[in-house]
PDB file of C-alpha atoms in Angstrom:
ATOM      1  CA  UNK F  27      13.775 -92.964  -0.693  1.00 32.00           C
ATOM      2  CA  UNK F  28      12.969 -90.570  -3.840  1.00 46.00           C
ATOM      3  CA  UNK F  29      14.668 -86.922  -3.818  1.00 47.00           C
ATOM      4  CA  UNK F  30      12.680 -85.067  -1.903  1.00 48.00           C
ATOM      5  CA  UNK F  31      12.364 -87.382   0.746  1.00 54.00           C
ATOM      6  CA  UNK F  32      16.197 -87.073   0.931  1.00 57.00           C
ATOM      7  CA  UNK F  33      15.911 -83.486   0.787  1.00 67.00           C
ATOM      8  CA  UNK F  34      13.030 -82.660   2.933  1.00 70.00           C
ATOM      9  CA  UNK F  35      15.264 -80.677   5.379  1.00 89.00           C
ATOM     10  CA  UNK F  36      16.817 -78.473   2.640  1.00 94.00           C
ATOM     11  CA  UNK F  37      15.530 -74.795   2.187  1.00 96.00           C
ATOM     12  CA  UNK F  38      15.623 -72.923  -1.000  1.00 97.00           C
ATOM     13  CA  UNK F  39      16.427 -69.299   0.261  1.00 97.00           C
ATOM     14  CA  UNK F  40      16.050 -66.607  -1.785  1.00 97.00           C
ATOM     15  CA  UNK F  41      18.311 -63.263  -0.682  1.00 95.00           C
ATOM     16  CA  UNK F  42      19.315 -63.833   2.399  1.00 94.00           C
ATOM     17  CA  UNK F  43      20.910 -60.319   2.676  1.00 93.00           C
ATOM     18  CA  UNK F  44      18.769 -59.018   5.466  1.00 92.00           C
ATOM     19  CA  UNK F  45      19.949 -58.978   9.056  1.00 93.00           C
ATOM     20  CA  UNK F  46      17.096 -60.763  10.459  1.00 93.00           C
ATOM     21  CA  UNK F  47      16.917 -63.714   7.702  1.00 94.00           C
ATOM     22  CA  UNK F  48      20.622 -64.241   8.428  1.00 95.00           C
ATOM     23  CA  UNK F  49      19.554 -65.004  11.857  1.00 96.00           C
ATOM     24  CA  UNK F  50      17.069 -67.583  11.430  1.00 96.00           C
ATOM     25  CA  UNK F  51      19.429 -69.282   8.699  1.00 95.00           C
ATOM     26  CA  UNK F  52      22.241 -69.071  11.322  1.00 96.00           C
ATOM     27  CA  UNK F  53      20.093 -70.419  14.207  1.00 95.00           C
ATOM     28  CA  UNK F  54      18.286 -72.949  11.983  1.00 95.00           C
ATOM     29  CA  UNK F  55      21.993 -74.225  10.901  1.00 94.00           C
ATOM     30  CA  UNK F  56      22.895 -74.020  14.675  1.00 95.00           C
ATOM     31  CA  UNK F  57      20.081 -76.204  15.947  1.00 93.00           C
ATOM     32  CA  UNK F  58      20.522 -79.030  12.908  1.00 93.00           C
ATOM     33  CA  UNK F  59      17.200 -78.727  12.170  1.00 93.00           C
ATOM     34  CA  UNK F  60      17.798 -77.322   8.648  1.00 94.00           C
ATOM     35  CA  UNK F  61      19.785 -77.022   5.292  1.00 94.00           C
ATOM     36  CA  UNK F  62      20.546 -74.131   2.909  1.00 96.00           C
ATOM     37  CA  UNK F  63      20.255 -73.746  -0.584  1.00 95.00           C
ATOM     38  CA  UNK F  64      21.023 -69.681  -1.203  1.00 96.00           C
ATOM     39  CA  UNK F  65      20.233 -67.981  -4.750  1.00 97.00           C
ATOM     40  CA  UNK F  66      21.316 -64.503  -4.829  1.00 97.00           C
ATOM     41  CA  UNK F  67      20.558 -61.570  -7.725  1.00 95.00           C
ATOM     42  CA  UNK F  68      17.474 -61.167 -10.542  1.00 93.00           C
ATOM     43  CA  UNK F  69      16.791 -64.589 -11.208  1.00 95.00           C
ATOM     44  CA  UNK F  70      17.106 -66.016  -7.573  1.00 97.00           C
ATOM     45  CA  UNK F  71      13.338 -66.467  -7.269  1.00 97.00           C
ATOM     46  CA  UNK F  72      13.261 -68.186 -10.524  1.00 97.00           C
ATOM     47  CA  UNK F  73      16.366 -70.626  -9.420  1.00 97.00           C
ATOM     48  CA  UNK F  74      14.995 -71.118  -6.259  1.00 97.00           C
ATOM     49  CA  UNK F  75      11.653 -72.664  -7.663  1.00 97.00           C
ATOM     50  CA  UNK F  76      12.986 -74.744 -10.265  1.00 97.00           C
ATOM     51  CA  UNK F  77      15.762 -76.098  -7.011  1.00 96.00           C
ATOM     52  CA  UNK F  78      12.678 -76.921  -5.512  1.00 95.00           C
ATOM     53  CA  UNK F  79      10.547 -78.497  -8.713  1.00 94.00           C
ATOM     54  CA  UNK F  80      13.298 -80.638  -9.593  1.00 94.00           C
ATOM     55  CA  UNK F  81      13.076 -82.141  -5.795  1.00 93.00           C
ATOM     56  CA  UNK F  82      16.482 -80.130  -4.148  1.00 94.00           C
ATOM     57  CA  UNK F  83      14.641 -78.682  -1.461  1.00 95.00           C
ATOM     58  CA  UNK F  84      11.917 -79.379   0.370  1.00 95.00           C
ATOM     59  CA  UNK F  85      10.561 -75.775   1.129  1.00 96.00           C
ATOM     60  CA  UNK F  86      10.684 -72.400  -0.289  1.00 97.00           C
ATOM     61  CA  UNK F  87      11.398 -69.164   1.697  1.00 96.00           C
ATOM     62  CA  UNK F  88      11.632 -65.657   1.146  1.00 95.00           C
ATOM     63  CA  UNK F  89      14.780 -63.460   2.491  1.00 94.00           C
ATOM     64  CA  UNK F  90      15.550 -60.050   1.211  1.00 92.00           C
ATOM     65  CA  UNK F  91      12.796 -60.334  -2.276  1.00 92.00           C
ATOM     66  CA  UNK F  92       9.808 -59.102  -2.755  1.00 90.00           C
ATOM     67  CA  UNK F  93       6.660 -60.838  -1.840  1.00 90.00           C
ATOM     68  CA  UNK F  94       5.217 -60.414  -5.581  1.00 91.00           C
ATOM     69  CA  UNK F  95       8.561 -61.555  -7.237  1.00 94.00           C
ATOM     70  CA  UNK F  96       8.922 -64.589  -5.775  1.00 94.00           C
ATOM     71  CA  UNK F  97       5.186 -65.444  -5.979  1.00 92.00           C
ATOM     72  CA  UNK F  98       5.468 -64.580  -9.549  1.00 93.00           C
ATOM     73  CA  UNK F  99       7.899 -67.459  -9.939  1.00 95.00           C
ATOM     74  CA  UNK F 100       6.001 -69.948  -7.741  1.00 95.00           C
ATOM     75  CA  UNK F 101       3.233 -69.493  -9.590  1.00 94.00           C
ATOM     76  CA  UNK F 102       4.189 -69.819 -13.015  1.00 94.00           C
ATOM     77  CA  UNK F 103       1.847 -71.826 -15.116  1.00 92.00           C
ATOM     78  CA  UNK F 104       4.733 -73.635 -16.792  1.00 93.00           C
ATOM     79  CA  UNK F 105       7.307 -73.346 -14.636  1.00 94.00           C
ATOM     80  CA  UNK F 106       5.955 -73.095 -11.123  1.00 95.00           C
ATOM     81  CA  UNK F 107       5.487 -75.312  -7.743  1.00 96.00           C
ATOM     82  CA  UNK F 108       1.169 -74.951  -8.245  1.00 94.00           C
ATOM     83  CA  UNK F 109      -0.032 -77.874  -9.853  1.00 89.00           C
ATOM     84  CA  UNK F 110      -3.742 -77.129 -11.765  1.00 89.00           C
ATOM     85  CA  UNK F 111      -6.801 -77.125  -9.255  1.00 89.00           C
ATOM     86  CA  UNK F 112      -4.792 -76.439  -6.789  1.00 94.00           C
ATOM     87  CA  UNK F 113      -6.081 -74.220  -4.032  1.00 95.00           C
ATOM     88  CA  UNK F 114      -3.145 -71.710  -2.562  1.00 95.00           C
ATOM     89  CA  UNK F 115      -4.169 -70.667   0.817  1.00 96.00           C
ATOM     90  CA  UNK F 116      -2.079 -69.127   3.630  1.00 96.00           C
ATOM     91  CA  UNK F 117      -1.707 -70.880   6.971  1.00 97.00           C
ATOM     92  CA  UNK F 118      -0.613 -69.617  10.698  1.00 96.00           C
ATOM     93  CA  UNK F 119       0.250 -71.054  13.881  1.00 97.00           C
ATOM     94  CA  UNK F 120      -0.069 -68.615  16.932  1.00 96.00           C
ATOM     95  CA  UNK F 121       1.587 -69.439  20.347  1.00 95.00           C
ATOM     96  CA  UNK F 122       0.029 -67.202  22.217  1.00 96.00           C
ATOM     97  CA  UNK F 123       1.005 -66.140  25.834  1.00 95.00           C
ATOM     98  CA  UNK F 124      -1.026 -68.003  28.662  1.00 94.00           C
ATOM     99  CA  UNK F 125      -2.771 -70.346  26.294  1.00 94.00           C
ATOM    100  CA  UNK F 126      -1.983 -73.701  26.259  1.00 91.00           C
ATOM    101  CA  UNK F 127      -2.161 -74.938  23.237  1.00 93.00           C
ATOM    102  CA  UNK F 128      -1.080 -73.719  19.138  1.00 95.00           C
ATOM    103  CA  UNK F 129      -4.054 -72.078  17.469  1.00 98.00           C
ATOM    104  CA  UNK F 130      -4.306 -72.782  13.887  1.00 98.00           C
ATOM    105  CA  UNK F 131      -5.891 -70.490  11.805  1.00 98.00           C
ATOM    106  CA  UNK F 132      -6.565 -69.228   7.750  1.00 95.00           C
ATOM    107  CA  UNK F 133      -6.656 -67.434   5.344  1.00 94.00           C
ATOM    108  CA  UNK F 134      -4.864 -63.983   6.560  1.00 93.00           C
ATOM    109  CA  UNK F 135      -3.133 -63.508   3.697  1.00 90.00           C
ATOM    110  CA  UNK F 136      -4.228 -65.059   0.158  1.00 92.00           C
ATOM    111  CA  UNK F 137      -7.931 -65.858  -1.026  1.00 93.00           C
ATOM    112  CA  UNK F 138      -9.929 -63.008  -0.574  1.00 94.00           C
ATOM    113  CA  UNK F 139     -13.487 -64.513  -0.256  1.00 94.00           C
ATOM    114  CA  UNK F 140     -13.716 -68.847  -0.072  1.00 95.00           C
ATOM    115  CA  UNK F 141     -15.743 -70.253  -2.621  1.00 95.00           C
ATOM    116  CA  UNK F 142     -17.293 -73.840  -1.700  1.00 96.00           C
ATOM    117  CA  UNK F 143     -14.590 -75.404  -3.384  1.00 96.00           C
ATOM    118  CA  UNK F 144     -11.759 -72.990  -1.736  1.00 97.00           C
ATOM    119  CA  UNK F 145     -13.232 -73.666   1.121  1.00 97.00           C
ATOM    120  CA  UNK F 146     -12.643 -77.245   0.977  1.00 97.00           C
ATOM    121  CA  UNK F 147      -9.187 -76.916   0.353  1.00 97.00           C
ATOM    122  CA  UNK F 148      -8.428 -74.606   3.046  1.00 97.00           C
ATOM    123  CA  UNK F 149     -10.157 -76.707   5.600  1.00 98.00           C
ATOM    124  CA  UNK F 150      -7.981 -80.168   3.855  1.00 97.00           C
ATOM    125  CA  UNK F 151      -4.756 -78.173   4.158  1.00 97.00           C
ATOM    126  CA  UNK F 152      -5.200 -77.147   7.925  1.00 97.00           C
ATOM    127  CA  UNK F 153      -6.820 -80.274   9.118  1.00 97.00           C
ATOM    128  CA  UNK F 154      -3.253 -81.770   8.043  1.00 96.00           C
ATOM    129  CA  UNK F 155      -1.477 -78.752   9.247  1.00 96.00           C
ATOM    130  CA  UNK F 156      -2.809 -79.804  12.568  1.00 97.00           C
ATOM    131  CA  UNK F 157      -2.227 -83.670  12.104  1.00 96.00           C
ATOM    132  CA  UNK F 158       1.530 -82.504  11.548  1.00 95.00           C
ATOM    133  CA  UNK F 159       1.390 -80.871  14.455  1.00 95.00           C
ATOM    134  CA  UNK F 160       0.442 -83.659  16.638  1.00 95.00           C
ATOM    135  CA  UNK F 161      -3.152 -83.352  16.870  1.00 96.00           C
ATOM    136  CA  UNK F 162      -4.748 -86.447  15.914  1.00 95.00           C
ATOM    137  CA  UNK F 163      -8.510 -85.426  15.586  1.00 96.00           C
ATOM    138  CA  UNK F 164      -8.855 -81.812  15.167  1.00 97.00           C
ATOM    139  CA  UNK F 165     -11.715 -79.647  16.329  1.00 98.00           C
ATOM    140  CA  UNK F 166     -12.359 -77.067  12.961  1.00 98.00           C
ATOM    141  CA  UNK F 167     -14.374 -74.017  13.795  1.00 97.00           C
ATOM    142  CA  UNK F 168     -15.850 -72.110  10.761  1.00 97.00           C
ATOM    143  CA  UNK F 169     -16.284 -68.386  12.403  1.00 96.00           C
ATOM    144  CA  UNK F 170     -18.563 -65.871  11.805  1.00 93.00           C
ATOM    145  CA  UNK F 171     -20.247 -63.209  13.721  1.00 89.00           C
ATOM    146  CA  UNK F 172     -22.998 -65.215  13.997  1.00 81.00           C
ATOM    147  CA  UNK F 173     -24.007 -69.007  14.749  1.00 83.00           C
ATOM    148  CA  UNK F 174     -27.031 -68.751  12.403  1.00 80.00           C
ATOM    149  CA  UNK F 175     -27.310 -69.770   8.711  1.00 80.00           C
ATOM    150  CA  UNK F 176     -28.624 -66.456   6.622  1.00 76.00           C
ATOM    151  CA  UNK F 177     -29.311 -65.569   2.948  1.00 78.00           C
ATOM    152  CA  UNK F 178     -27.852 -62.673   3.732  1.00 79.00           C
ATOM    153  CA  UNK F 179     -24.467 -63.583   4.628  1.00 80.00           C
ATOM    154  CA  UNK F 180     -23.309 -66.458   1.661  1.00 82.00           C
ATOM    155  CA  UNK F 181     -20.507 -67.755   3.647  1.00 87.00           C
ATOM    156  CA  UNK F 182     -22.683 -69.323   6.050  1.00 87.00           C
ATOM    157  CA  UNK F 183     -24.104 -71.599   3.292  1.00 90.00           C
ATOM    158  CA  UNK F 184     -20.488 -72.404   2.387  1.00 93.00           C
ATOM    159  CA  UNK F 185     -19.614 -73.517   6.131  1.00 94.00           C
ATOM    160  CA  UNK F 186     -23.112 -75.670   5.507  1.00 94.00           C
ATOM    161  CA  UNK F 187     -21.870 -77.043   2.832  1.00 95.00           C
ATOM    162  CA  UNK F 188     -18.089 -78.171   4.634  1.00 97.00           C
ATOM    163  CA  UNK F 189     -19.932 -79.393   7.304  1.00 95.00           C
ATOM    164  CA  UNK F 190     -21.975 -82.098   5.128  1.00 96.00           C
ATOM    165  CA  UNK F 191     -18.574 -82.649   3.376  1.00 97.00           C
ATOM    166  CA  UNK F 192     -17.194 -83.786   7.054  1.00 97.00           C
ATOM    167  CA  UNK F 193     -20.248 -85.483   8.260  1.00 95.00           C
ATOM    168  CA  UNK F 194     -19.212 -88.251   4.755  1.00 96.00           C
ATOM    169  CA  UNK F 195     -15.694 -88.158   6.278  1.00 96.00           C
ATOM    170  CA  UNK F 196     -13.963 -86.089   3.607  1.00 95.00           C
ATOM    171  CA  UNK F 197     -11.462 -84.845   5.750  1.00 97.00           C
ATOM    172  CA  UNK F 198     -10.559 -87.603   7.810  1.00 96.00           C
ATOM    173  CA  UNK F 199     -11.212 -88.104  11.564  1.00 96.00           C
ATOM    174  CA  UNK F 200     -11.795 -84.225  12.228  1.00 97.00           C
ATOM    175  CA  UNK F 201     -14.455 -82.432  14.146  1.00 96.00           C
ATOM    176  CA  UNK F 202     -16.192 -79.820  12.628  1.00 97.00           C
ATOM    177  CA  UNK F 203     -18.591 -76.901  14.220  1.00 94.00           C
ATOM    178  CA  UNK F 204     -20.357 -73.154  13.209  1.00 88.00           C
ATOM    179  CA  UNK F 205     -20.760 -70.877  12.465  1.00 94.00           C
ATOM    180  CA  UNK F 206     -19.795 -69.838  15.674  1.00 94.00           C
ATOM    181  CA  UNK F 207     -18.404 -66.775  16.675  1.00 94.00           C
ATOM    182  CA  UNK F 208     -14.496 -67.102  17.832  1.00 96.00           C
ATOM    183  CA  UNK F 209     -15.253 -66.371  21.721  1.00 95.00           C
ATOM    184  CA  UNK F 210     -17.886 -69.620  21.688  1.00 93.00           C
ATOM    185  CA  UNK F 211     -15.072 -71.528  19.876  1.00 95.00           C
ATOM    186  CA  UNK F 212     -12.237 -70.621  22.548  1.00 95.00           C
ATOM    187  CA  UNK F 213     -14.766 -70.313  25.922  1.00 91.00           C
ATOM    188  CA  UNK F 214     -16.874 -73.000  26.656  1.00 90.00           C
ATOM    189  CA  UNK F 215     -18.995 -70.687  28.391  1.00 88.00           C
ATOM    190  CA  UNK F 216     -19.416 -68.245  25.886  1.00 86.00           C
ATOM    191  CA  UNK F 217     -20.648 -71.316  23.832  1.00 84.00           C
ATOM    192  CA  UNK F 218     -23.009 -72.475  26.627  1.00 84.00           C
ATOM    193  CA  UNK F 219     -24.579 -69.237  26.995  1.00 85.00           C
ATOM    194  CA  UNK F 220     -25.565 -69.004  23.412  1.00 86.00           C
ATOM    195  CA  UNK F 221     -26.898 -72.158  23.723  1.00 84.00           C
ATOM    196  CA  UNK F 222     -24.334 -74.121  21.043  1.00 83.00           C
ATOM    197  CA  UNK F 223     -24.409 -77.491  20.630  1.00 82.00           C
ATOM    198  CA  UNK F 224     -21.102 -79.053  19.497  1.00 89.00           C
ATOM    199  CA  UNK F 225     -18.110 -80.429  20.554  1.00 91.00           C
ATOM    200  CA  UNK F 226     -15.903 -77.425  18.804  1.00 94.00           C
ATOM    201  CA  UNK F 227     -16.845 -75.277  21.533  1.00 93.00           C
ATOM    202  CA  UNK F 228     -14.369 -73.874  24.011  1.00 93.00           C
ATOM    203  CA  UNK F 229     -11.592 -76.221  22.245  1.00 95.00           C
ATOM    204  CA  UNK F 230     -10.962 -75.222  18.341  1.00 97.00           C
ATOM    205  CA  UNK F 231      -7.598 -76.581  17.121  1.00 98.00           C
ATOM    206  CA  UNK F 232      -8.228 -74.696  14.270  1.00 98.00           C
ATOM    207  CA  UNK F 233      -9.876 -70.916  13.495  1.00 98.00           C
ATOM    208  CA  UNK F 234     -11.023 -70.892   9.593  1.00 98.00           C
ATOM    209  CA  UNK F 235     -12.537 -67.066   8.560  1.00 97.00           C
ATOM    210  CA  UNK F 236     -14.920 -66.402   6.310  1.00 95.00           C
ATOM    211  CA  UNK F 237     -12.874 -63.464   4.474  1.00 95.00           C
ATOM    212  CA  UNK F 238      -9.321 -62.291   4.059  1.00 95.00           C
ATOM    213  CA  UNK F 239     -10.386 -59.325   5.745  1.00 96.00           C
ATOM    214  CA  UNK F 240     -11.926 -61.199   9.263  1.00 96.00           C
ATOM    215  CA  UNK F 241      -8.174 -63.440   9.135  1.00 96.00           C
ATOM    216  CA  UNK F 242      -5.927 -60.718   8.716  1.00 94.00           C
ATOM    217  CA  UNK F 243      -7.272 -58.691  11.336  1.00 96.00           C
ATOM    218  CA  UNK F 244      -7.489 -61.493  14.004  1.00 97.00           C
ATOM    219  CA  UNK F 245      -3.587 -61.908  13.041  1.00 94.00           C
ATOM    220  CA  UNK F 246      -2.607 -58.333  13.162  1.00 92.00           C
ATOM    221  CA  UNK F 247      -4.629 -58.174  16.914  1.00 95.00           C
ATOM    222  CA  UNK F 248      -3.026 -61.391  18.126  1.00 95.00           C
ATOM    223  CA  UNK F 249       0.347 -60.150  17.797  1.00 92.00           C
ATOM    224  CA  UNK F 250      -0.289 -56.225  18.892  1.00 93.00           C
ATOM    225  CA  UNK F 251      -2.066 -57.270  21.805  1.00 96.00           C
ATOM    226  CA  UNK F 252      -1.638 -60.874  22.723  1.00 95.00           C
ATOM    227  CA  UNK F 253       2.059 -60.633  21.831  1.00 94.00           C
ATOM    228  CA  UNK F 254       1.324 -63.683  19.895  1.00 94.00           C
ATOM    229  CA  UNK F 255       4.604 -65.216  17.700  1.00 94.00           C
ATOM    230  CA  UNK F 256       2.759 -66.233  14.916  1.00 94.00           C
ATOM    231  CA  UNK F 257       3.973 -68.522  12.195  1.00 95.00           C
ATOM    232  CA  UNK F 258       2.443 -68.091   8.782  1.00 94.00           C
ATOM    233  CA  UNK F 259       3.066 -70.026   5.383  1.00 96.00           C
ATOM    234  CA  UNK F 260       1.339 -70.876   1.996  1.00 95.00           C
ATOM    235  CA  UNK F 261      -0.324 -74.133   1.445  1.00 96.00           C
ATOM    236  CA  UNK F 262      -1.394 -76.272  -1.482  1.00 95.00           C
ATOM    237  CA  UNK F 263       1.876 -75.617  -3.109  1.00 95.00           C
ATOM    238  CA  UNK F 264       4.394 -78.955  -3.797  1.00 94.00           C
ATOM    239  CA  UNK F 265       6.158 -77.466  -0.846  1.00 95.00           C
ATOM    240  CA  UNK F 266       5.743 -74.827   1.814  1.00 96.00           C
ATOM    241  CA  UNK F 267       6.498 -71.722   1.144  1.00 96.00           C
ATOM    242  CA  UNK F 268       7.353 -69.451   3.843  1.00 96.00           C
ATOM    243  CA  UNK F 269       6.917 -65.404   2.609  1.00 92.00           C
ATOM    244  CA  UNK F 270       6.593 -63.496   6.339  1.00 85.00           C
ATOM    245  CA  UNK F 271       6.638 -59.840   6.449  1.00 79.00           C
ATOM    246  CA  UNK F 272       9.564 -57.733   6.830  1.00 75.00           C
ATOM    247  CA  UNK F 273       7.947 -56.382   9.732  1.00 76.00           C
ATOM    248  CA  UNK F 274       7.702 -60.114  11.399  1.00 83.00           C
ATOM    249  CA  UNK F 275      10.552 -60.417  14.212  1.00 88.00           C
ATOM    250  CA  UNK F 276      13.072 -63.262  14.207  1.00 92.00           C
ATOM    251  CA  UNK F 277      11.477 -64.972  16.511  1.00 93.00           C
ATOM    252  CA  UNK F 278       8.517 -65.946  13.941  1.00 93.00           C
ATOM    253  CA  UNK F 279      10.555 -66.027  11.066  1.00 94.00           C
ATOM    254  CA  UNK F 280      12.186 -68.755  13.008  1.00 96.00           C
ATOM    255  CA  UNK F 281       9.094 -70.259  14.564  1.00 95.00           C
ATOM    256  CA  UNK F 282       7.703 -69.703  10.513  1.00 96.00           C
ATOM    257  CA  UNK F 283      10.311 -72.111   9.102  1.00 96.00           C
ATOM    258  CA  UNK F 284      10.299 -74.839  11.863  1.00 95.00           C
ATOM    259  CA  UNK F 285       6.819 -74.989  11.634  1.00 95.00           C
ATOM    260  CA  UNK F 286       7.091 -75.309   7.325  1.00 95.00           C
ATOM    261  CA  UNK F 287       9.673 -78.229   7.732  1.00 95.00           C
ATOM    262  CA  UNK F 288       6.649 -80.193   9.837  1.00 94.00           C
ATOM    263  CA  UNK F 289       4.566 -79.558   7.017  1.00 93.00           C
ATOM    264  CA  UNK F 290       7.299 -81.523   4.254  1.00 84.00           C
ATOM    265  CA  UNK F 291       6.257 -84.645   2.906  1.00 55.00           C
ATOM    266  CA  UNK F 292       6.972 -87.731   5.565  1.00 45.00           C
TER     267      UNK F 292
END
């Protein structure tokens, strides 16, 4: 068993000062379901990383430290945890009240507008988000406000693109489906009614947006009026990294870091 196998359950923590990072740490620590590795002061970011590089922890988490600061670190060409080509993308989980099921969904947080080749990361990354998660063959809906391909919108020639990618089996034993609007891709009757042929409809595993914008808004209405607990963390990274708000509650802080230790290398 190589290092980080052995140390899969260990958490680099940087600043745990804050009241509600405290918590999860305590209650993570209380449940055995995690380890600690603290760094504290200027350099904590930088520590933390190279804890994690040199296979001492098997994900990275933000306490008390700016989002930028500890990015800065993780992203260091020589010294950071984001090998070259690599796609970083942010990922969420909502468990939202009276639906069944976890809804995966991305970006909210990180790539502004997906390239092709974005694109194809962020749809690799949550396809095994979702196979950590339990879900064998995942149904991948690529949103947009529309379910036709036009010139006018480029995106929808991307999603044309992924789905020819998933027809050749690039992604594994995964269905893929859209554009579609999110209702059709929830609501089998919404996607009935529009007349949408695919097995995506009514039962996504998996939301992917066309823009930051479209993401970050469907998170910020999930939790204001769903009272969704949402865990979010970045992808495509040697190991999650888990940078939530300061505004996030404990309760998906929490949810945030069980969810990144399901993402660790088996």
């Amino acid at each position: 068993m190589d290092t980080m196998n052995e140390n899969k359950r260990k958490v680099a923590l940087v600043c745990p000062t804050d009241d509600h990072t405290k918590e999860v740490m305590l209650r993570a620590m209380d449940n055995d379901v995690a380890e600690f590795e603290c760094f504290y002061g200027d350099d904590a970011s930088v520590r933390a990383v190279e804890c994690v590089r040199s296979g001492g922890a098997g994900v990275l988490m933000k306490g008390a430290v700016n989002t930028d600061v500890l990015l800065r670190a993780a992203l260091d060409k020589e010294h950071g945890i984001l090998q070259k080509g690599r796609v970083m993308t942010h990922i969420a989980v909502a468990s939202i009240p009276g639906w069944e099921r976890p809804l995966i969904f991305s970006d909210a947080a990180v790539v502004p507008r997906p390239d092709v080749e974005q694109m194809d990361a962020i749809v690799r990354y949550t396809v095994e988000a979702a196979r950590n998660l339990g879900i064998a063959t995942p149904k991948l809906a690529l949103t947009n406000f529309t379910e036709k391909e036009n010139p006018k919108f480029p995106q929808t020639a991307v999603y044309q693109e992924i789905r020819r990618r998933a027809g050749e089996g690039r992604y594994g034993s995964v269905e893929v489906g859209g554009p579609m609007d999110v209702k059709s891709a929830l609501d089998s009757e919404s996607g009935s009614i529009k007349g949408i042929a695919s097995p995506v409809v009514g039962n996504a595993d998996i939301l992917i947006f066309p823009n930051i914008e479209a993401g970050n808004t469907f998170y910020k209405t999930l939790t204001l009026f769903a009272h969704a607990t949402i865990a979010g963390w970045l992808a495509g990274t040697e190991v999650p990294v888990v940078v939530t708000s300061r505004a996030d509650s404990v309760e998906s802080k929490y949810y945030s870091l069980i969810t990144a230790l399901k993402m660790t290398k088996q």
